[in-house]
XYZ file of C-alpha atoms in Angstrom:
66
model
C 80.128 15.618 45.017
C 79.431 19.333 45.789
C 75.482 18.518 44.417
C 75.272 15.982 47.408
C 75.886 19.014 50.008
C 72.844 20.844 51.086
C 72.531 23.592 53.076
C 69.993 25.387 54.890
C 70.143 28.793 53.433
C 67.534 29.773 51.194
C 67.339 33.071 49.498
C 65.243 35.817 51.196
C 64.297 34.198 53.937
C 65.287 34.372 57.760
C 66.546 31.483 59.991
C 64.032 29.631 61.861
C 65.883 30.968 65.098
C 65.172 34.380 64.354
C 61.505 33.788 62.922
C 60.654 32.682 66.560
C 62.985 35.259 68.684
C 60.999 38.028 66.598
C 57.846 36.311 66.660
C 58.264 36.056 70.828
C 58.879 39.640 70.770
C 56.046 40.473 68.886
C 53.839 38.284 70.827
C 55.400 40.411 74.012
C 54.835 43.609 72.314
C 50.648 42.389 71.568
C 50.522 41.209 75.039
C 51.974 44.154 76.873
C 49.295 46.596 74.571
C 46.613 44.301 75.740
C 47.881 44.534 79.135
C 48.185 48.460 79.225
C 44.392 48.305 77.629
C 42.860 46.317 80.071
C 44.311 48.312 83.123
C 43.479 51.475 81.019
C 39.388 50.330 81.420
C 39.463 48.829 84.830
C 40.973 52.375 85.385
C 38.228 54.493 83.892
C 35.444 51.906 85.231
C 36.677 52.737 88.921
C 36.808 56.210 88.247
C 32.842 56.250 87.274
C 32.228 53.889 89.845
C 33.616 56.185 92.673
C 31.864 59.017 91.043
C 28.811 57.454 91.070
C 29.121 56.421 94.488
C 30.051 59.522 95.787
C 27.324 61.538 94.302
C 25.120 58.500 96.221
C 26.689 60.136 99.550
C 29.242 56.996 99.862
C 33.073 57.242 100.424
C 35.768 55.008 98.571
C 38.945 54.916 99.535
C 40.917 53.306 96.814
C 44.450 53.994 98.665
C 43.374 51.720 101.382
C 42.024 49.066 99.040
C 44.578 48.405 96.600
């Protein structure tokens, strides 16, 4: 009788429950770094935009505009 049991676990390997919490926090992590790189260039593009536009004689108040 005890060959007719079966049971899930299977050496070296991790539960599917865990495969997908870690995969969903790795997926955050990936997402958050592309996040934090995309703000990271709209930052710097702004930047050389309002120092182009000042050195045109034009005035950009980004405080105002957010």
């Amino acid at each position: 009788m005890a060959h007719l049991v079966t049971s899930d676990y299977r050496f070296g390997r991790i539960p599917d429950k865990r495969v997908s919490i870690r995969a969903r926090g790795a997926f955050g992590r990936v997402n958050g770094f592309f996040k934090s790189m995309i703000e990271a260039i709209a930052d710097s593009k702004m930047r050389r935009i309002e120092r182009e536009l000042e050195l045109r004689g034009y005035r950009y108040d980004r405080s105002s505009k957010d």
